[in-house]
Short mmCIF file of C-alpha atoms in Angstrom, two decimals:
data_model
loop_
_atom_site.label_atom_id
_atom_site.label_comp_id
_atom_site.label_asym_id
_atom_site.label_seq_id
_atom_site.Cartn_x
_atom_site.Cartn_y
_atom_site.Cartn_z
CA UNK A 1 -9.99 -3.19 -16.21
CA UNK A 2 -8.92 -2.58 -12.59
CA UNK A 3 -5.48 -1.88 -13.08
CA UNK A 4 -4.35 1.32 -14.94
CA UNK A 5 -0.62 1.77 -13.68
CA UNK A 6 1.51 4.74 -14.00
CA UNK A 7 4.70 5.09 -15.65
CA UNK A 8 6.71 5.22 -12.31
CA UNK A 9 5.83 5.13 -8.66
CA UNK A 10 6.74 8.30 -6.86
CA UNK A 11 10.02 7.66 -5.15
CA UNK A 12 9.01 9.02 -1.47
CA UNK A 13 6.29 6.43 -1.44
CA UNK A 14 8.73 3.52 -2.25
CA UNK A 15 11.14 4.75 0.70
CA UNK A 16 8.05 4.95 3.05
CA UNK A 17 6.64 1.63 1.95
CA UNK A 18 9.99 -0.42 1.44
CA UNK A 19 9.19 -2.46 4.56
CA UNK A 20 9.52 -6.40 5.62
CA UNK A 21 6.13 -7.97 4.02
CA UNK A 22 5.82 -11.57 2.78
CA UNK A 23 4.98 -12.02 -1.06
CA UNK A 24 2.12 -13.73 -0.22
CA UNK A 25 2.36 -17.14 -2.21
CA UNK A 26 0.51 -18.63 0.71
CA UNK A 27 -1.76 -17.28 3.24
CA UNK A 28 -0.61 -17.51 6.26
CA UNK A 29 3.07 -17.44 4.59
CA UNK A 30 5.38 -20.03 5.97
CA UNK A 31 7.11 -18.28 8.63
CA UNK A 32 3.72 -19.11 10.65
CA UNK A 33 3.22 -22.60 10.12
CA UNK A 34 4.59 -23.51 13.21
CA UNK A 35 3.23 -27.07 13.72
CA UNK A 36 3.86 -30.24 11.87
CA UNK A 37 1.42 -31.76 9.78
CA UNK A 38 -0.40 -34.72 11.17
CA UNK A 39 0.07 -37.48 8.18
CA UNK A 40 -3.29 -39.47 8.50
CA UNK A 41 -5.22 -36.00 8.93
CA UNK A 42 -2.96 -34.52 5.85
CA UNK A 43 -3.73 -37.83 3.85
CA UNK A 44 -7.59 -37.49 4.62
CA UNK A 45 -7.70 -34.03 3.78
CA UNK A 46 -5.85 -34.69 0.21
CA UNK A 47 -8.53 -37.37 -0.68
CA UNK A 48 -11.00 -35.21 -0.04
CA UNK A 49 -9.75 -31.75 -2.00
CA UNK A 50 -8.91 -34.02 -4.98
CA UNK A 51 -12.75 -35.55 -5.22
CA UNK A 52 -13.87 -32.12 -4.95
CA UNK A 53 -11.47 -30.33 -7.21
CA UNK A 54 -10.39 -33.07 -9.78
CA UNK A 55 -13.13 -33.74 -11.47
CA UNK A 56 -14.29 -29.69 -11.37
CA UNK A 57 -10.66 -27.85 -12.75
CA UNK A 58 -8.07 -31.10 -13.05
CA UNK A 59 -5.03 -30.64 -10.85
CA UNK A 60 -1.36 -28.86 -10.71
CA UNK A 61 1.68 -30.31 -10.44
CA UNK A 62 5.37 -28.48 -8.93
CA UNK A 63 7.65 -30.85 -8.88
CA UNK A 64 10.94 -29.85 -6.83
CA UNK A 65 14.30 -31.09 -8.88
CA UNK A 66 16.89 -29.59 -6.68
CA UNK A 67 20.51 -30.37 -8.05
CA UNK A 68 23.39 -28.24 -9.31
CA UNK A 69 26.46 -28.46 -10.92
CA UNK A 70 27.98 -25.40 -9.17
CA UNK A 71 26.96 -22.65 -6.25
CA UNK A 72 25.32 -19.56 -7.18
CA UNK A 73 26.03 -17.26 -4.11
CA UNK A 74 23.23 -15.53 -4.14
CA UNK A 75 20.83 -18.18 -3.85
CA UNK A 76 18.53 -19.22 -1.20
CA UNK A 77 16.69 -21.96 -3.09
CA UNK A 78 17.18 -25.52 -1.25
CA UNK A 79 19.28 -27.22 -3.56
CA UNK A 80 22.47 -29.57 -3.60
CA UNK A 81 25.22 -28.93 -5.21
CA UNK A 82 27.05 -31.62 -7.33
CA UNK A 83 28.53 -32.97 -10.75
CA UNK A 84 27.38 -36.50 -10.62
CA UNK A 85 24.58 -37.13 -12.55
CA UNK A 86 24.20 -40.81 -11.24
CA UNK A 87 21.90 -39.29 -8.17
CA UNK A 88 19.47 -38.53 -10.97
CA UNK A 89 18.03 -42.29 -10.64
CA UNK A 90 17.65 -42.12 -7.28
CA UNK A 91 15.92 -39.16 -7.17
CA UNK A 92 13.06 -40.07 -10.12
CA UNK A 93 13.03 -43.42 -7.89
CA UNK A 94 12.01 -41.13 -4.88
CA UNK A 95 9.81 -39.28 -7.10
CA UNK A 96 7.94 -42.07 -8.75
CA UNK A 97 7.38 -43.24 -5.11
CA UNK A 98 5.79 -40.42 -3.63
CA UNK A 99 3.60 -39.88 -6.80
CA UNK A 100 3.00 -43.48 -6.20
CA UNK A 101 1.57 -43.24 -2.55
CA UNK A 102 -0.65 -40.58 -3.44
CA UNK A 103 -2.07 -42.01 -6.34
CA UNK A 104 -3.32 -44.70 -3.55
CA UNK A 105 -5.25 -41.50 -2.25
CA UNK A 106 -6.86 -40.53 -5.01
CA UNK A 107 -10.53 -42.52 -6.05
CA UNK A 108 -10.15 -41.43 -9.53
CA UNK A 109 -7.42 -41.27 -12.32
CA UNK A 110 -6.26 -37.98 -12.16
CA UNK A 111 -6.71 -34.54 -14.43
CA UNK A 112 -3.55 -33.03 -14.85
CA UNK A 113 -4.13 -29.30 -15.48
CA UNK A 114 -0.47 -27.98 -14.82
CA UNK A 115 2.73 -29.30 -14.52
CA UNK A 116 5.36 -27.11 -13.63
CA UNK A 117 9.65 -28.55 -13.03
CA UNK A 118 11.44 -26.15 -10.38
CA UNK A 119 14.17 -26.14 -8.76
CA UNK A 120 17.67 -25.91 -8.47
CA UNK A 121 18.30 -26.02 -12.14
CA UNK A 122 15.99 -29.19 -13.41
CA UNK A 123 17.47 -29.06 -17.39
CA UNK A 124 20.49 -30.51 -14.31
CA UNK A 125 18.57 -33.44 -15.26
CA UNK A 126 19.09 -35.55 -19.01
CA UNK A 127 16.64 -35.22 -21.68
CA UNK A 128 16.23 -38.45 -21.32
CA UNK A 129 15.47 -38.37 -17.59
CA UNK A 130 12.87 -35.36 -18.06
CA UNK A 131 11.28 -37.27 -20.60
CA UNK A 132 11.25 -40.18 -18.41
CA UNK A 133 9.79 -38.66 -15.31
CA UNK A 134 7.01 -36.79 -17.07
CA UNK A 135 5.75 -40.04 -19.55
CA UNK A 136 5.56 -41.80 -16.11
CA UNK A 137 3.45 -39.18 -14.55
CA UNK A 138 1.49 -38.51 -17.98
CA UNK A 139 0.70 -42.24 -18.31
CA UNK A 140 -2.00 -43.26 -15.64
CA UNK A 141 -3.44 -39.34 -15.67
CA UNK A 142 -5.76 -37.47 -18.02
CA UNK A 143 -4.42 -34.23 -19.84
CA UNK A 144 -6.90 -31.63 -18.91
CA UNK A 145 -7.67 -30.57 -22.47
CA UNK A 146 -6.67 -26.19 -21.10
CA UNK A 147 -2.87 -27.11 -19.55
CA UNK A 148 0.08 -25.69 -19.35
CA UNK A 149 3.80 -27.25 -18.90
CA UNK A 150 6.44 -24.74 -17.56
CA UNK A 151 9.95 -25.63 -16.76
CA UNK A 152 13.12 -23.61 -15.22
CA UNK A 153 16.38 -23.75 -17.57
CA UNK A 154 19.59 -22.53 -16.98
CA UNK A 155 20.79 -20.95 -20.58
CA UNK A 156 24.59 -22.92 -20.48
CA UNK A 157 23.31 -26.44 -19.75
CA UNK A 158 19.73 -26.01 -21.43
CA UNK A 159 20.49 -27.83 -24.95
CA UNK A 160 18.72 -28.20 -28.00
CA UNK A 161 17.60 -31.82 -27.20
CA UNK A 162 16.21 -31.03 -23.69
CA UNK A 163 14.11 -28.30 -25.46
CA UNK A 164 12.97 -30.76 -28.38
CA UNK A 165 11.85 -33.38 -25.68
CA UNK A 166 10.38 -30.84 -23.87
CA UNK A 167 8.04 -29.41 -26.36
CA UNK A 168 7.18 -32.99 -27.15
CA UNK A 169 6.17 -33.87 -23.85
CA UNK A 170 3.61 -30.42 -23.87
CA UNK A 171 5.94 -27.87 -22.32
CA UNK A 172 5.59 -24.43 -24.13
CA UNK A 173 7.09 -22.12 -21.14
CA UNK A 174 10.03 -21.62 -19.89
CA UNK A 175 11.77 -19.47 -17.45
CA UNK A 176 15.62 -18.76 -17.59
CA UNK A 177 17.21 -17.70 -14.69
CA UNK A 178 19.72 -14.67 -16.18
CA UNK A 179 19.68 -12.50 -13.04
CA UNK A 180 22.62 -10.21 -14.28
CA UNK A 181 24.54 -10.22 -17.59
CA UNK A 182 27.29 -7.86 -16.28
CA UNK A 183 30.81 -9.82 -16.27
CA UNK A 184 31.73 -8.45 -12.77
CA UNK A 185 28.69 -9.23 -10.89
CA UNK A 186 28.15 -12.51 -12.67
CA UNK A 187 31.97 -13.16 -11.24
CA UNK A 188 30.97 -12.23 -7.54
CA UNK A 189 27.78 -14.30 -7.64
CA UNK A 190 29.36 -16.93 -9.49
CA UNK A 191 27.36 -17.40 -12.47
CA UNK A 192 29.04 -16.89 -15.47
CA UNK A 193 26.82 -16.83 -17.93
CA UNK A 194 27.63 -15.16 -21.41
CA UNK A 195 24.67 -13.23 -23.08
CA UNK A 196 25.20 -15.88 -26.22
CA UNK A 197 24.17 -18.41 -23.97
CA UNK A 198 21.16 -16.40 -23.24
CA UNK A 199 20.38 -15.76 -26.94
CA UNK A 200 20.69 -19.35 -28.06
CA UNK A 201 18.58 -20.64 -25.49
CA UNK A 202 15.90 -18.14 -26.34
CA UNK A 203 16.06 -18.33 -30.38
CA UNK A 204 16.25 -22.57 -29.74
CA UNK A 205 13.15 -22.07 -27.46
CA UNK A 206 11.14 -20.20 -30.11
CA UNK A 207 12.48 -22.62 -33.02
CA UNK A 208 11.11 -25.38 -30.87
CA UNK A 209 7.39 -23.63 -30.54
CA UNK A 210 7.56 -22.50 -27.18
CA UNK A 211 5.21 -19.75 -26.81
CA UNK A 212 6.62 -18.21 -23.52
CA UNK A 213 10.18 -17.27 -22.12
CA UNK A 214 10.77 -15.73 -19.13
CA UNK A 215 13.60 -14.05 -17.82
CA UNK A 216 14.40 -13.72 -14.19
CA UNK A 217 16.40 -10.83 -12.88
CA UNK A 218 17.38 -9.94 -9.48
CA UNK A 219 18.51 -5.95 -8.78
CA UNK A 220 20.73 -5.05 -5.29
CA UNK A 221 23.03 -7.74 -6.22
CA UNK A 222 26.82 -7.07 -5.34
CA UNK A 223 28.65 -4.52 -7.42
CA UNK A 224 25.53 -3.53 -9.31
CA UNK A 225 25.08 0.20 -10.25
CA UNK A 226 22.40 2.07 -11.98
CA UNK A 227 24.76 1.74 -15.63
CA UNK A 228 24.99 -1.77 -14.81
CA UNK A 229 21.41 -2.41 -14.35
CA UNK A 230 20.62 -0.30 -17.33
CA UNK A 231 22.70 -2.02 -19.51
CA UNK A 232 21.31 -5.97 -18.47
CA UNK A 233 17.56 -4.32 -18.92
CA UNK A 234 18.30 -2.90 -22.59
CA UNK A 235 20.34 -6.27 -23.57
CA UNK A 236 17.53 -8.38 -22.08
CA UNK A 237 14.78 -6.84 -23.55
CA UNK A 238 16.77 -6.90 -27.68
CA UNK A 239 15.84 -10.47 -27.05
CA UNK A 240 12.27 -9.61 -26.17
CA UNK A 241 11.44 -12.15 -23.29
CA UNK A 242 7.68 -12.53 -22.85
CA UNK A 243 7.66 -12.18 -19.40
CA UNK A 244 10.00 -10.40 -16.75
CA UNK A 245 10.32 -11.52 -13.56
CA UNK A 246 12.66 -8.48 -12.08
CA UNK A 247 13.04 -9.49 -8.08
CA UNK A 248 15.11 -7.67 -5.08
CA UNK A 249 18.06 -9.66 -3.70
CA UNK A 250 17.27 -10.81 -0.36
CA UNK A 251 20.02 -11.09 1.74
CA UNK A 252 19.96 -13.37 4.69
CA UNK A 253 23.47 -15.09 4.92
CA UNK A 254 22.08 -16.57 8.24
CA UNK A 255 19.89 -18.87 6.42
CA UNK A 256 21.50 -18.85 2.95
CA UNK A 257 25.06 -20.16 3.86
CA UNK A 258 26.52 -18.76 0.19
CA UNK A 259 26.12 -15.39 0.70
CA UNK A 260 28.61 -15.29 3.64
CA UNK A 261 30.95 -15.25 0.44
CA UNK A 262 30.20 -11.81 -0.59
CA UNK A 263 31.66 -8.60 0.47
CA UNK A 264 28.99 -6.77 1.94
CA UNK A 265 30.60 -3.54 1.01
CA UNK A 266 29.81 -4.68 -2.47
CA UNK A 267 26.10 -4.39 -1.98
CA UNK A 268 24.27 -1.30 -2.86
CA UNK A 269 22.93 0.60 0.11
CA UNK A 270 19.36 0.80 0.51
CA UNK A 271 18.98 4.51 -1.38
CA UNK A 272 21.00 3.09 -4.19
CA UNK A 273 18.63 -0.49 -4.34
CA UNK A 274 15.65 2.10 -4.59
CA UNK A 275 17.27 3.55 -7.94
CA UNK A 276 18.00 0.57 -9.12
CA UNK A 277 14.34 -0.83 -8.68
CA UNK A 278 13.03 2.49 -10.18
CA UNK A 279 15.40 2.37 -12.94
CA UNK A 280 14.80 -1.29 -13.81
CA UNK A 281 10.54 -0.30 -14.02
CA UNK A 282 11.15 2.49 -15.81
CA UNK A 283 12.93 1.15 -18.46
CA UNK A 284 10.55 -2.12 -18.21
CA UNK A 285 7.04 -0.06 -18.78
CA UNK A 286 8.93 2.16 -21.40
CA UNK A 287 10.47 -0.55 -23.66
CA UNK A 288 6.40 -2.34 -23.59
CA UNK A 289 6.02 -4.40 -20.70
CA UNK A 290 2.59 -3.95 -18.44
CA UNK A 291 3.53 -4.70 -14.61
CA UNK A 292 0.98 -7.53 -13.64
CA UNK A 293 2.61 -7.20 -9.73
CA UNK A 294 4.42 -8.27 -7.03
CA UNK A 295 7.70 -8.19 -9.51
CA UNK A 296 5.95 -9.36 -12.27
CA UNK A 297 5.90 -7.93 -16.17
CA UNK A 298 4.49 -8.79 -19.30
CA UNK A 299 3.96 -8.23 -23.34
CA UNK A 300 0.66 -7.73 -24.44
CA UNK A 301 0.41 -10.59 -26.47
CA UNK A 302 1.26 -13.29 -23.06
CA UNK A 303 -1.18 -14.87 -21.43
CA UNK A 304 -0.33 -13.60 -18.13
CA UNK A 305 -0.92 -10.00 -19.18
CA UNK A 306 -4.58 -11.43 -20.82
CA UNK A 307 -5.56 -13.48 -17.31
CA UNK A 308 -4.96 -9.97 -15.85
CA UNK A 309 -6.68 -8.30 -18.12
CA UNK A 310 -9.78 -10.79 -18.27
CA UNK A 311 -9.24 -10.72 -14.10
CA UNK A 312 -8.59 -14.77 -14.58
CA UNK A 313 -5.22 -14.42 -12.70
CA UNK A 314 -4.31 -16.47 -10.13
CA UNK A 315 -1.59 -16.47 -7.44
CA UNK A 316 0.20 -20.05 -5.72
CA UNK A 317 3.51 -20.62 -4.64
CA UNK A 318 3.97 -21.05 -8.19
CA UNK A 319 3.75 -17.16 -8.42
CA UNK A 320 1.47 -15.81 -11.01
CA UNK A 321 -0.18 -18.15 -13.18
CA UNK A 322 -3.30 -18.75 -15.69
CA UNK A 323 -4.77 -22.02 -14.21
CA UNK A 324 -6.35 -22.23 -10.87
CA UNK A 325 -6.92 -26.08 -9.83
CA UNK A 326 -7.66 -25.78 -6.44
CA UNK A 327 -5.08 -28.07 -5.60
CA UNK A 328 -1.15 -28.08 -6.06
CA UNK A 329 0.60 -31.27 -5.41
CA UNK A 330 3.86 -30.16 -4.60
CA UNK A 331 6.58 -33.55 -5.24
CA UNK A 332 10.08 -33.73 -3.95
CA UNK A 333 12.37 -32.57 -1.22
CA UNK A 334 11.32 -29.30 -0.02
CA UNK A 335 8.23 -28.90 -2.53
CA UNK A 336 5.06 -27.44 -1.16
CA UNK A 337 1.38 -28.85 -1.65
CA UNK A 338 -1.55 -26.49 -1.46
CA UNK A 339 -5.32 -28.29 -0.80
CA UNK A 340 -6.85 -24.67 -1.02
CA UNK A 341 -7.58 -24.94 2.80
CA UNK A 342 -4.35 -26.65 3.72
CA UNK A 343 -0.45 -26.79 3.10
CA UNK A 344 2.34 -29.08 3.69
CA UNK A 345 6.05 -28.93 3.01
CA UNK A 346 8.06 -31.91 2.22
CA UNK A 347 11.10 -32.70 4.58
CA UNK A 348 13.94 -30.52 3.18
CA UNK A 349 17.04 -32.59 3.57
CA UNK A 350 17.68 -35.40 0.70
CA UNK A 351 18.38 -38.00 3.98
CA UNK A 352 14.89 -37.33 5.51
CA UNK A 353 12.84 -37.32 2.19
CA UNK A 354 14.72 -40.11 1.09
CA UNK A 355 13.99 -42.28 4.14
CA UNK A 356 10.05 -41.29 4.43
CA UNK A 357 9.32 -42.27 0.59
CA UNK A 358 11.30 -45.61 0.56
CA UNK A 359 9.19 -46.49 3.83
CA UNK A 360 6.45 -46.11 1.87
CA UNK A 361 5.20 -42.76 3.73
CA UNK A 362 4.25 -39.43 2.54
CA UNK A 363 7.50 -36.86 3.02
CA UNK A 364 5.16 -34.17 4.42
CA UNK A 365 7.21 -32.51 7.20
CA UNK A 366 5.25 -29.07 8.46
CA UNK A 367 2.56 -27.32 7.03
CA UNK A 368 -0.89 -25.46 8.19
CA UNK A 369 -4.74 -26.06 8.04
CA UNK A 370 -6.74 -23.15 7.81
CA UNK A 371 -9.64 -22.03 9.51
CA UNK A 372 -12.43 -20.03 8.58
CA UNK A 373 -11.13 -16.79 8.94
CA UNK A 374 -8.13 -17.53 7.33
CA UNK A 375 -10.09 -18.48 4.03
CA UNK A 376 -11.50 -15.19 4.25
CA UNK A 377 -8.47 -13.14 4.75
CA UNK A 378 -6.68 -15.23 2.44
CA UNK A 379 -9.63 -14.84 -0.33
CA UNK A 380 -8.64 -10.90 0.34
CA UNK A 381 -5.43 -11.00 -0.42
CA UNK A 382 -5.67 -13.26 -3.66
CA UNK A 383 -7.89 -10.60 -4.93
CA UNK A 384 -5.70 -7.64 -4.57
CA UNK A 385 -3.11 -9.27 -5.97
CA UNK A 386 -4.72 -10.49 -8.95
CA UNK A 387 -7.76 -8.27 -9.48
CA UNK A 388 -6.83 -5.14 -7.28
CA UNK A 389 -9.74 -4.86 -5.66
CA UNK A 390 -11.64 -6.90 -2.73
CA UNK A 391 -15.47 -6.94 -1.33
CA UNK A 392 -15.30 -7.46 2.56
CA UNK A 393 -17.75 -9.47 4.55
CA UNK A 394 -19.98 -7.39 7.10
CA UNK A 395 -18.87 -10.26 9.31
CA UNK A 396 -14.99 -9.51 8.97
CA UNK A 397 -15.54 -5.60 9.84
CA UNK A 398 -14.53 -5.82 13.38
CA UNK A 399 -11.03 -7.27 12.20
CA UNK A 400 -11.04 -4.76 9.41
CA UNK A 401 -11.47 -2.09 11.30
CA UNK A 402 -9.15 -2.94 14.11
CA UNK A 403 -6.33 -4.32 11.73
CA UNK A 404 -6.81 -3.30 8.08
CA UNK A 405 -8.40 0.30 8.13
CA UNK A 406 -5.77 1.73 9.89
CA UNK A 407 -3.19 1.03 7.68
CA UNK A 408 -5.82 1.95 5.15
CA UNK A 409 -6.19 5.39 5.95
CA UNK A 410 -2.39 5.73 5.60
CA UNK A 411 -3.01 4.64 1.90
CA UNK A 412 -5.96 6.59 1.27
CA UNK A 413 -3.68 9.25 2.60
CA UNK A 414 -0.69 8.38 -0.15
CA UNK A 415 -3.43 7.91 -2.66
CA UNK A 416 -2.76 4.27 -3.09
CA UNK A 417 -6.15 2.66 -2.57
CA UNK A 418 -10.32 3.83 -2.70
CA UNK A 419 -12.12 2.13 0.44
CA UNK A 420 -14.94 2.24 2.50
CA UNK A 421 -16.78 -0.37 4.99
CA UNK A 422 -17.48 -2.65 1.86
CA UNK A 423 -14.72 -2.75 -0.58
CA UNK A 424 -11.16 -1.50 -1.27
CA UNK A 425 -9.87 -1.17 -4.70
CA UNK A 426 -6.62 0.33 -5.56
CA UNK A 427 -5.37 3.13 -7.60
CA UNK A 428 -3.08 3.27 -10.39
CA UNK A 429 0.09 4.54 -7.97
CA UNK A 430 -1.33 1.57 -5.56
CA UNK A 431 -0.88 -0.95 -8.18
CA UNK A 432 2.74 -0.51 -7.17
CA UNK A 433 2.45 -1.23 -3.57
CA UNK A 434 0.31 -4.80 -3.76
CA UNK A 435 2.45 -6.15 -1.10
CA UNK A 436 1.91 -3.42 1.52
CA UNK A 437 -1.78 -2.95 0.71
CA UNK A 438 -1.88 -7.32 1.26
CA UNK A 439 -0.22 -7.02 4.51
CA UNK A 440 -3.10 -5.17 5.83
CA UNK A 441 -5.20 -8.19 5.76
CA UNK A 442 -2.31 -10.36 7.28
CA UNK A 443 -3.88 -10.60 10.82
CA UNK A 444 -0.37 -12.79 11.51
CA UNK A 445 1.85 -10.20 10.50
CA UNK A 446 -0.27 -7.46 11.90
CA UNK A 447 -1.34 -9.16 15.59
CA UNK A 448 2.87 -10.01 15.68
CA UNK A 449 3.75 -6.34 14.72
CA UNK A 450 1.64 -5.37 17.85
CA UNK A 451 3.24 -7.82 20.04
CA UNK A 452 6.39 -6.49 18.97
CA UNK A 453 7.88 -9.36 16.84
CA UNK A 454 10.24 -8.72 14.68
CA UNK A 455 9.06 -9.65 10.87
CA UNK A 456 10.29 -12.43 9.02
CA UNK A 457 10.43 -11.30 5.43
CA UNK A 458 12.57 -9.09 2.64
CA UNK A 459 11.81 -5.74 2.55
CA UNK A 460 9.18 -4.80 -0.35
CA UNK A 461 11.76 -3.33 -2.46
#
């Protein structure tokens, strides 16, 4: 086992390394795919990566459902906001279009290996509707025989009968988005969401035979203190969750146009985010959960925490997961597709998907093909992320030692990470830092931070 973490990182470290690096769902992350994707060469490319990777691991599905009934501030998701559930048939019409055009692409019937229904708040949609959409998709595919269904809920509008459905159709996680169960912040980020919501979401979830629920929380949110935070961890984890996802609020009002709702006064200063981060692990790793990384934590009887364990984890925009297809079709407005050695992003506005799918086109907007390096680098970062340790090629050590052992040397300083010209590992106290010790193989972010460009991304904490 690579990863042997601490109880808490030491709190001079955080404040040194609490600095703007991507999360590193994609390498390069988004902020550099500056072109737009070429259809024909994206549509080539597809048929290619599915021949190779269907038949070998099956395929996985994200499918982008992006509607909600009301405007959580804090939110920088692309989604629409809205109360009529008519636009639900036009959107599975979109849907069943696009899945349509590249089913044209593919030369066999395809091997589903993961399906997984983001959003916006998909239980938005009707049982019915859910039901609908996934039969459709289920019916001219093969189940891989090792897949897994996952689905976002929102605890007030997630009923009993989208959960019975849901379990029918294969689904066994799901991820509730609780972020905060104080009444005050819950009021400034408009969310109200009682904690009996919370419960009766979870107990129906088990009831139905779903083996995993996830929690998401978010800490630097307005009006949050350290009581605050303590008190949403301890009332969180009575219910036992089986994962944790416990992110920092990111706030960019320039880009999310919500958040130019909040008082800024109301938002904990950096020092005070810090606590609240180091408060929020503590009690985490003390009440059970292992941290698997990058925000992540887990029970010892979840999967996740096993993958990491058995160093079988994997990493897509997806976050964290068990399966690793080699390809992610990403459908819907916004979603992202990942060949392995190419992305694409779908157009982001309803009015532009809309129009590309019912013209019989795919609603790729920009994305990025990678070249050989890139695989390389990229291959680097998956494995400190997952495994928390990489093997370098003796080709890549003039990059590495220009770019990566630099910033190495600070963490051999800081005790974060082992290294020499072959491998890097890191340490239990670098467990804690994945994202910094990542960024050292970002030759983007790193050539950019030497031309002076400013970065891009939330700071790490």
């Amino acid at each position: 086992m690579l990863f042997i973490t601490a109880m808490q990182p030491n709190p001079l470290l955080i404040r040194k390394y609490n600095l703007p690096v991507p999360r590193y769902t994609s390498y390069p992350s988004v902020p550099y795919w500056k072109h737009q994707v070429n259809k024909g060469q994206w549509e080539a490319a597809f048929s290619a990566q599915f021949d190779i990777q269907n038949h070998r691991k099956g395929i996985s599905l994200y499918i982008h459902l992006p509607f909600c009934e009301s405007l959580c501030t804090y939110c920088g998701c692309n989604k629409k906001i809205t109360t009529n559930h008519k636009i639900e048939e036009e959107y599975l019409q979109a849907l069943e279009k696009e899945w349509r055009r590249y089913r044209r692409l593919m030369a066999q019937t395809p091997v589903i290996r993961e399906i997984h229904l983001g959003g916006g708040t998909p239980t938005f949609f009707s049982p019915a509707n859910l039901q609908r959409l996934i039969t459709w998709l289920l019916k001219t595919s093969i189940l891989h025989p090792v897949h897994e269904f996952s689905i976002e809920g929102h605890p007030n509008n997630t009923t009993r009968e989208h959960l019975e459905v849901l379990h029918a159709l294969g689904f066994r996680r799901i991820s509730y988005g609780v972020q905060d169960i104080d009444p005050e912040v819950q009021r400034v980020i408009n969310r109200i969401q009682p904690i009996e919501n919370l419960r009766r979401a979870t107990v129906q979830a088990r009831e139905m035979g779903f083996k995993s629920v996830n929690y998401d929380l978010i800490y630097g949110l307005p009006l949050q203190t350290i009581a605050s935070i303590e008190r949403t961890i301890m009332e969180v984890i009575a219910l036992q969750p089986d994962r944790i996802a416990f992110y920092s609020y990111a706030h960019v009002p320039w880009t999310s146009k919500g958040q130019r709702l909040f008082d800024e006064s109301h938002l904990p200063a950096a020092e005070e985010k810090i606590q609240l981060y180091l408060k929020g692990k503590e009690l985490l790793i003390a009440n059970g959960y292992h941290d698997i990384g990058m925000d992540h934590f887990a029970l010892p009887h979840d999967d996740l925490y096993k993958a990491k364990e058995n160093g079988k984890l994997y990493r897509s925009f997806m976050g964290y997961t068990t399966q690793a297809s080699g390809l992610l079709l990403g459908l819907g407005v916004s979603a992202i597709s990942d060949l392995g050695h190419a992305y694409a992003q779908n157009e982001k506005s309803l009015h532009d998907y809309y129009m590309a799918v019912n013209e019989g086109l795919l609603a790729v907007k920009k994305g990025y093909f990678l070249n050989e390096e890139d695989m390389a680098f990229r291959r680097y970062i998956l494995d400190i992320s997952c495994k928390g340790a990489t093997t370098f090629h003796p080709k890549h050590l003039p990059l590495l030692e220009t770019y990566s052992f630099p910033l190495f040397d600070q963490f051999l300083h800081d005790g974060l990470v082992e290294y020499d010209d072959k491998h890097v590992k890191l340490t239990s106290e670098g467990h804690f830092f994945i994202r910094n010790v990542c960024s050292a193989f970002d030759l983007y972010l790193q050539r950019n931070s030497r031309l002076g460009d400013k970065p891009a991304f939330s700071n790490a904490i």
